[in-house]
Structures are given as structure tokens and as C-alpha cells.
CSV table of C-alpha atoms and ligand atoms in Angstrom, one decimal:
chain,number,residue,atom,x,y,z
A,50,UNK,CA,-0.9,-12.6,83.5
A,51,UNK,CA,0.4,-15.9,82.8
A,52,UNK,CA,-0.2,-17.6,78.9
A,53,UNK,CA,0.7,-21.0,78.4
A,54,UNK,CA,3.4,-20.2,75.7
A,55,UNK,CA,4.4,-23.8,74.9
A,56,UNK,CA,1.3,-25.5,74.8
A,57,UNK,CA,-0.5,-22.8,72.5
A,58,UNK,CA,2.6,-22.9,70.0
A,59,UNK,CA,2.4,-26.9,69.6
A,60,UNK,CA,-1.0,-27.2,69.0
A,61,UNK,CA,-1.0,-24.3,65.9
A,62,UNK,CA,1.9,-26.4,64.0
A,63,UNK,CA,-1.2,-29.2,63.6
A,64,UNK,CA,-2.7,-27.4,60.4
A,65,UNK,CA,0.3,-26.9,58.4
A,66,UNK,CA,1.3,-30.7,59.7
A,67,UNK,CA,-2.2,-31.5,57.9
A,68,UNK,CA,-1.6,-29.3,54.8
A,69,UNK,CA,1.5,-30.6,54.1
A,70,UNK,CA,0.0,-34.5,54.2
A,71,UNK,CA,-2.4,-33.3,51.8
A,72,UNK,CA,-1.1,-31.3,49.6
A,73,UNK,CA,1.6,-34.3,49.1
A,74,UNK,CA,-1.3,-36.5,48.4
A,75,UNK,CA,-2.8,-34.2,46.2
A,76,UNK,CA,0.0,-33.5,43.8
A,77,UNK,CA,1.0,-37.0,44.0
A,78,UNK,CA,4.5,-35.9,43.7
A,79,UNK,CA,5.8,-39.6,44.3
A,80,UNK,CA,4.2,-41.1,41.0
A,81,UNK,CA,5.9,-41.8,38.0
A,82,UNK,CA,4.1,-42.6,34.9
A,83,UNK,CA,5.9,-43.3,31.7
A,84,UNK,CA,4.6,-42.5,28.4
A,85,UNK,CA,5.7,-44.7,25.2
A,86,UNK,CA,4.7,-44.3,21.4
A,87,UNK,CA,3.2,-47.1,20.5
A,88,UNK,CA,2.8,-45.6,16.9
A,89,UNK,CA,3.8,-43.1,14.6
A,90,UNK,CA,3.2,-42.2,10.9
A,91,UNK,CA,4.6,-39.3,9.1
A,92,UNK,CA,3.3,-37.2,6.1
A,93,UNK,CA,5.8,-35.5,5.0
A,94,UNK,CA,9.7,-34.7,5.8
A,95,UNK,CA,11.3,-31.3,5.7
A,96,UNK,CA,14.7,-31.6,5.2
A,97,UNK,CA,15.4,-31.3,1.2
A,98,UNK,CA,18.9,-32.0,0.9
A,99,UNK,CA,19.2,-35.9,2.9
A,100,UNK,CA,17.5,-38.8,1.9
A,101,UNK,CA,16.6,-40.0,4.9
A,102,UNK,CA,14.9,-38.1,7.6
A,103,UNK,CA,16.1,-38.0,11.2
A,104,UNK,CA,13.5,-37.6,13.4
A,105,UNK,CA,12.5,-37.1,16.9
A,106,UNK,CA,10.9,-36.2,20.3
A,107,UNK,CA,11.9,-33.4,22.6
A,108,UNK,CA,10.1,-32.7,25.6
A,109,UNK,CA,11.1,-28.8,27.0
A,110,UNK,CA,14.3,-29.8,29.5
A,111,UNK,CA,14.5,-33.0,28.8
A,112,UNK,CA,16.7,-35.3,26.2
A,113,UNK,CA,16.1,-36.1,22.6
A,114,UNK,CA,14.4,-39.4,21.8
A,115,UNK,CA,15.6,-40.0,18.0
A,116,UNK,CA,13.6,-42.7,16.3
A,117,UNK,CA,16.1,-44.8,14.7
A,118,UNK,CA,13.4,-46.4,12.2
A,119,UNK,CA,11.2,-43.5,11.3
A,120,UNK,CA,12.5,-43.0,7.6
A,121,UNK,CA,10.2,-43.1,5.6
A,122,UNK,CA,6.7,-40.8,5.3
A,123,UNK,CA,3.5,-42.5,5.1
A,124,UNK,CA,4.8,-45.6,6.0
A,125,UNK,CA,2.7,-46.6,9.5
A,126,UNK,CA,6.0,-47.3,12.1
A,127,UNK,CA,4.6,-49.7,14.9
A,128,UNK,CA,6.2,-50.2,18.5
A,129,UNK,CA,5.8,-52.5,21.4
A,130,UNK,CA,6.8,-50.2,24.2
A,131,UNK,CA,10.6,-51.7,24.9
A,132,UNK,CA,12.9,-50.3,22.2
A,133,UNK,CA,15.9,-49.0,23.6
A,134,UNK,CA,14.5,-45.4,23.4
A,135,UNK,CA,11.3,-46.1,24.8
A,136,UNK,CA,9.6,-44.7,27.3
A,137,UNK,CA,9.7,-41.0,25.7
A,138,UNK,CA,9.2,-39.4,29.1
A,139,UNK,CA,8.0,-39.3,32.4
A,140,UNK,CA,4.8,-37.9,34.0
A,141,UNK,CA,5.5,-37.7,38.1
A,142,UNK,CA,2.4,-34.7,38.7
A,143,UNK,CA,-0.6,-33.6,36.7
A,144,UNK,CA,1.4,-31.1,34.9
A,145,UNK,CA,2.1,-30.3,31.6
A,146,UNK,CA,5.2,-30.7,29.7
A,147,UNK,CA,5.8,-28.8,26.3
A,148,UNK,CA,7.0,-31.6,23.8
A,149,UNK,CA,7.2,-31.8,20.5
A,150,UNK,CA,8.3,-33.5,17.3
A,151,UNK,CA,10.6,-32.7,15.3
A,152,UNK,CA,13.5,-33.2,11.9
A,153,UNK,CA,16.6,-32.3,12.9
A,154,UNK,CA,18.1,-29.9,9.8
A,155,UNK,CA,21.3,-29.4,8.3
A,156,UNK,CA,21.5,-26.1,7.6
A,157,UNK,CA,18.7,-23.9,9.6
A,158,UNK,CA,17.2,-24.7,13.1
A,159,UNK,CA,15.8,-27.5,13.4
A,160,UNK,CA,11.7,-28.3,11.6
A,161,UNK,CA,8.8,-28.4,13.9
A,162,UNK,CA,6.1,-31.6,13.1
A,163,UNK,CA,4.1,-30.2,16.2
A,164,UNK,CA,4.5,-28.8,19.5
A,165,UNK,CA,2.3,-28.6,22.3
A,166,UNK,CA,1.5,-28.9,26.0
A,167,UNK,CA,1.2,-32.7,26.8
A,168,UNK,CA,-1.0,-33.5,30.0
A,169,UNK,CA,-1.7,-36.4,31.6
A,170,UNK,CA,-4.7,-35.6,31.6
A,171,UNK,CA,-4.9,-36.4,27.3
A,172,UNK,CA,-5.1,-40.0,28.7
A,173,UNK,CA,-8.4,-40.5,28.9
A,174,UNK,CA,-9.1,-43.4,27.1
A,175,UNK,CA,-9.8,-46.6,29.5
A,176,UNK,CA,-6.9,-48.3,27.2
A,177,UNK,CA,-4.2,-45.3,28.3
A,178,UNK,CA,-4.1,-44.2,24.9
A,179,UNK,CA,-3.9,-40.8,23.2
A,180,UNK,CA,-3.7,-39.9,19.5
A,181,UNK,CA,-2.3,-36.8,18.1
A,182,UNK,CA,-3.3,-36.2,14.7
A,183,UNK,CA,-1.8,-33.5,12.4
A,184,UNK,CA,-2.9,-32.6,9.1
A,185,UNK,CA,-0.2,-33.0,6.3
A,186,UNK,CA,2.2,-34.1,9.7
A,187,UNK,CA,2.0,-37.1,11.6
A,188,UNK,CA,-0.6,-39.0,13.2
A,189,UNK,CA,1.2,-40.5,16.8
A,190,UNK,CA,-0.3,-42.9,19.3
A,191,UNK,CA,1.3,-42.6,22.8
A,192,UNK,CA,1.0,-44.6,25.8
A,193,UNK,CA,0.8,-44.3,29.1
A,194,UNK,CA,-1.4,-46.8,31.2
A,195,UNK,CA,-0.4,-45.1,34.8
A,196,UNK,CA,-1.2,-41.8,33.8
A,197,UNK,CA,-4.8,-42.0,34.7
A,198,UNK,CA,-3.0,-43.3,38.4
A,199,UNK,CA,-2.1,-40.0,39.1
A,200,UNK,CA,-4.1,-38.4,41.1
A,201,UNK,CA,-6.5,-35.5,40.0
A,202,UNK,CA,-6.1,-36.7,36.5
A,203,UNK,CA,-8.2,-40.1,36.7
A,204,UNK,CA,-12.2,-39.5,36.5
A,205,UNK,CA,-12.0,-35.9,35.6
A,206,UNK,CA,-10.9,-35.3,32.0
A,207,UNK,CA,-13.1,-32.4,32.0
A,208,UNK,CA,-11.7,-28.8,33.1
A,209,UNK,CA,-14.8,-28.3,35.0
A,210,UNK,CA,-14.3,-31.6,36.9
A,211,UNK,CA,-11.1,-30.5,37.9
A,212,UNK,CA,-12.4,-27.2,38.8
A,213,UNK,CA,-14.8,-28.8,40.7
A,214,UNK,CA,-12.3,-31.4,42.9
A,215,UNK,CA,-10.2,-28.5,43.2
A,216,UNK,CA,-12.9,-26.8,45.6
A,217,UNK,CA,-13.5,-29.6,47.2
A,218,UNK,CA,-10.3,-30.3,48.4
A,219,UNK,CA,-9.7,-26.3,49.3
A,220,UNK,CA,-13.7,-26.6,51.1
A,221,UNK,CA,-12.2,-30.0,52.8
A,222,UNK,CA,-8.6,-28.5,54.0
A,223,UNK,CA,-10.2,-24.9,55.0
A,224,UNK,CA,-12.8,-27.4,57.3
A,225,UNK,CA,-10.4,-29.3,58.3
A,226,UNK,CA,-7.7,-26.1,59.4
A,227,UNK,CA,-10.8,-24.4,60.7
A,228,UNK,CA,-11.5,-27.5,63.4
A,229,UNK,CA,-8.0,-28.1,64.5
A,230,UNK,CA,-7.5,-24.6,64.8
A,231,UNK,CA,-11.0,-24.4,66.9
A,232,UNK,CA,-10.0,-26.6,69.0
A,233,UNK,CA,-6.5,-25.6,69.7
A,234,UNK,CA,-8.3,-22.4,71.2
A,235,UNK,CA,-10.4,-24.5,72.9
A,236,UNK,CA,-7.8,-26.6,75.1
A,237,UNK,CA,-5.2,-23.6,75.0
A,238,UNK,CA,-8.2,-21.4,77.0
A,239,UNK,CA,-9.0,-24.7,79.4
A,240,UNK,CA,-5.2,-24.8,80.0
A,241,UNK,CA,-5.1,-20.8,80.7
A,242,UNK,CA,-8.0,-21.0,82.8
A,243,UNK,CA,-6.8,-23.8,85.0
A,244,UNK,CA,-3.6,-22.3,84.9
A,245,UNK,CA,-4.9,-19.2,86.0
A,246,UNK,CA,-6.9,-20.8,88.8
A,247,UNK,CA,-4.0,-22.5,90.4
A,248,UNK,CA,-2.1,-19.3,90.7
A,249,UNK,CA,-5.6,-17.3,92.1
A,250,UNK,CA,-5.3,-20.0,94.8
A,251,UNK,CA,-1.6,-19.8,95.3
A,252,UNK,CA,-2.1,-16.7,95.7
A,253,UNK,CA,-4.8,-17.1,97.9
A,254,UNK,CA,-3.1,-19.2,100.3
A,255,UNK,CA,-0.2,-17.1,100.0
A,256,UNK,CA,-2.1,-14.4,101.1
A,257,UNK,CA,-3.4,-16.4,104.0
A,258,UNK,CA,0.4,-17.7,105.0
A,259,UNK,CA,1.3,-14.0,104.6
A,260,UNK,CA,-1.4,-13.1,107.1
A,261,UNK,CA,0.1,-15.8,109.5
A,262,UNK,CA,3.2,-14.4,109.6
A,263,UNK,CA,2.1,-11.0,110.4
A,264,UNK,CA,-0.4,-12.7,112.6
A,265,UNK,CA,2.6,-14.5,114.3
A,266,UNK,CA,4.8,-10.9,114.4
A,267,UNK,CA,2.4,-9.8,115.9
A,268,UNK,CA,1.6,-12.9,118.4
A,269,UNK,CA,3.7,-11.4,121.0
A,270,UNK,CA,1.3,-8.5,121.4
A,271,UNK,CA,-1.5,-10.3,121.8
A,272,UNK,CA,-0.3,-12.4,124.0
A,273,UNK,CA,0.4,-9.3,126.0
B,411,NAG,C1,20.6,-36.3,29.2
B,411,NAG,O1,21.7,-36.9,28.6
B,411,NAG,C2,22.9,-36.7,29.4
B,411,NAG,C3,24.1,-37.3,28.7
B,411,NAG,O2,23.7,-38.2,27.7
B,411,NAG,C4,22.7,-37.3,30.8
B,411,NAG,O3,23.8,-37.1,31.6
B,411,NAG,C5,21.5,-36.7,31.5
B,411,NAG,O4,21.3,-37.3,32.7
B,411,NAG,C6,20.3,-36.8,30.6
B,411,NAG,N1,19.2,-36.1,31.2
B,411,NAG,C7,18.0,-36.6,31.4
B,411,NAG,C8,17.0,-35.7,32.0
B,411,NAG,O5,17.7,-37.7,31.1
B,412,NAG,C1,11.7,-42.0,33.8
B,412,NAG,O1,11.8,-42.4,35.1
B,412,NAG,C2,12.6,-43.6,35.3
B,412,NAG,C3,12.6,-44.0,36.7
B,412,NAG,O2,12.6,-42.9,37.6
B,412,NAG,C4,14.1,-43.3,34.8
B,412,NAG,O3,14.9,-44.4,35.0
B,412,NAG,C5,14.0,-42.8,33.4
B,412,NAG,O4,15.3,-42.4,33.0
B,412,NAG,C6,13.0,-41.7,33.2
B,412,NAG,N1,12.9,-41.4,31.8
B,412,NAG,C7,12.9,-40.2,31.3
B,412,NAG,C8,12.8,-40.1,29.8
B,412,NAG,O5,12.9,-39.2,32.0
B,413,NAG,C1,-4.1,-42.3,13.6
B,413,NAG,O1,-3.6,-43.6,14.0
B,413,NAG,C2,-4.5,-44.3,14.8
B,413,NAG,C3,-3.8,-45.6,15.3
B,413,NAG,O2,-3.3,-46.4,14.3
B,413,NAG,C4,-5.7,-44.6,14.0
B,413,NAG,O3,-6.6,-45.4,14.8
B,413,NAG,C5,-6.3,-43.3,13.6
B,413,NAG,O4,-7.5,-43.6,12.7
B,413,NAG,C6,-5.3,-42.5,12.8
B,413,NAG,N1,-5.9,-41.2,12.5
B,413,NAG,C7,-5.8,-40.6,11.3
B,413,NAG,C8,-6.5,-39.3,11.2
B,413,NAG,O5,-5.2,-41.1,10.4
């Protein structure tokens, strides 16, 4: 039985073809949002033995950003976004980075302000702003204006939002896999049907040639 190989193998690349446009767009893995402090205040320092405190931002894999100014605690240390150090980091997906600030130490490891997972997502307000507030710490304002560009992050700041979008899209891409796929059958059957017709009549006419030539073998006895 014939099956039209080439045809059927071309049309099931389609949905993956699809998925991979989507799940591009999705992720939004060509963005890149920076984040800047735009403030920081400290309550305390750690380190006993310097005068001066050095401190600064780590984000898990990434470089240090020391804060050449930051001195002094509870002094309020304002920035405009373009100091040499600035921007802190980069957001290019939804997903989390764990950061932190920190004092670098002497003598043990280094001291620990805070640390935690930072999202895009904490950009919420319309402004790009997000505050992090520790008690008897710091208090940091950070900045990031095309965070709430990325997609998946702008609209939702709820987990149940996300949630939410995130069956969507799966509802969307199974719909949309389910239909190409449906219809790849479909025109991969048409083609195997016709295809399968032509060779009934080939071999029908075959057949009848066949019958000819046995016809025509067999000429000379009839004509006898
Ligand atoms: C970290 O710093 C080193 C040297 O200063 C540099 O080569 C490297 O590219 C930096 N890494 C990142 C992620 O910025
Ligand atoms: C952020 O991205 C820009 C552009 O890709 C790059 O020049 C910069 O070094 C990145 N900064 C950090 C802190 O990763
Ligand atoms: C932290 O700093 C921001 C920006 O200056 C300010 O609006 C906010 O009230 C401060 N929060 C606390 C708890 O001090």
C-alpha cells in the first residue's frame, strides 16, 4: 500500500514550528530591562573594626556593584540612575534572580543586609518602582521602568493572574496544535486517497493492456 511519506512528515513539523514562535514570545527572551537604585538608606553597619562601611549588591552569578558613597547609616543616599555602577542588573525573562545586599568583612564572611528572590514582577507600581524595606537594615528604592515590558509580568502582579494567563496560553497552544494537527490528517488522507486512486486505475488499465496483450498472443488463434 502506498503512504505519502514526504508529505505526511512536512505537515507534522507545523506544531512544533508554532510552539517554538510562541514560546519565544512568551518568555520574551529578547528583552532586557535594567534595574537601578534610585535610593538607599542604611540602619546600621556590621563591620566593628573600619570606620567606614563598604557596601554592596550581589545578584547570585553576577558581579558586585559596591556603592562608593554609601558610608554612613541613616544618612538617605539618593541616585539619578547614571553613576558609573548603575544599572545594578539586568532582567531579560520573568524570572527571578537571588540578590542581595551586603558589607564586605575583614575578618569573617562577608554580613548579609538582606537577601532574596527579586522578580520583575515586584515592579508593579505604574512609576517602575519597588521599595524594599528592612527593619533595623535598609530601606532601598530600585528602578526599573521596562520591567513591566516584559511579557507575562505587566497587568498580572497577582500569582493567580499569572496562573490564570498561564492556562490560557497552554488552552491557546493545545487549540492551536490540535487544528494544525487536524488538518494535517485531513490533507495527508485526501493525498493517500487520490494517491491511492491513481494507482487502482493504473492498475486498472494495466490490467486491461495486460489483457491486450494476451488478447493479441492469442490473435493468431482466432484469426484461425
Ligand atoms: C564580571 O567582571 C569580570 C572582570 O571584571 C568581567 O570579565 C565579566 O564579564 C563580568 N561579568 C558580568 C556578568 O558582568
Ligand atoms: C545589562 O545589559 C546591558 C546590555 O545588554 C549590558 O551592557 C550590561 O553590562 C548589563 N549589565 C549587567 C549588570 O548585567
Ligand atoms: C523608604 O524609602 C522610600 C523612598 O524614599 C520612602 O517613600 C518610604 O517611606 C521609606 N520607608 C520606610 C519604612 O522608611
Amino acid at each position: 500500500m502506498l503512504v505519502p511519506h514526504p508529505r505526511n512528515s512536512r505537515v507534522s513539523i507545523a506544531p512544533f514550528f508554532f510552539f517554538f514562535i510562541f514560546h519565544t514570545f512568551f518568555t520574551g527572551s529578547i528583552l532586557c530591562a535594567e534595574v537601578s537604585l534610585s535610593s538607599i538608606e542604611i540602619f546600621k553597619t556590621h563591620e566593628w573594626l573600619k570606620v567606614t562601611p563598604t557596601v554592596y549588591f550581589l545578584c547570585k552569578g553576577e558581579n558586585k556593584t559596591v556603592f562608593p558613597d554609601v558610608k554612613k547609616a541613616h544618612v538617605f543616599y539618593d541616585f539619578n540612575g547614571q553613576e558609573s555602577w548603575q544599572p545594578l542588573t539586568n532582567f531579560s525573562s520573568k524570572k527571578c534572580k537571588r540578590c542581595g545586599f551586603y558589607e564586605e568583612d575583614s575578618i569573617k564572611s562577608d554580613d548579609v543586609f538582606d537577601e532574596w528572590e527579586f522578580c520583575p514582577s515586584d515592579f508593579t507600581a505604574s512609576n517602575g518602582e519597588y521599595i524594599r524595606f528592612k527593619e533595623k537594615e535598609f530601606n532601598a528604592t530600585f528602578l526599573c521602568s521596562e520591567c513591566l515590558s516584559i511579557p507575562g509580568v505587566a497587568s498580572l502582579s497577582g500569582e493567580h493572574g499569572r496562573k490564570a494567563m498561564h492556562v490560557a496560553v497552554v488552552v491557546l497552544l493545545c487549540g492551536l496544535v490540535s487544528a494544525i494537527l487536524a488538518v494535517g490528517v485531513v490533507i495527508a488522507y485526501k493525498f493517500w486517497q487520490k494517491k491511492r486512486r491513481e494507482q487502482d486505475q493504473a492498475r486498472f488499465l494495466k490490467l486491461f493492456e495486460d489483457g491486450d496483450d494476451i488478447e493479441d498472443e492469442l490473435g493468431l488463434g482466432t484469426v484461425i
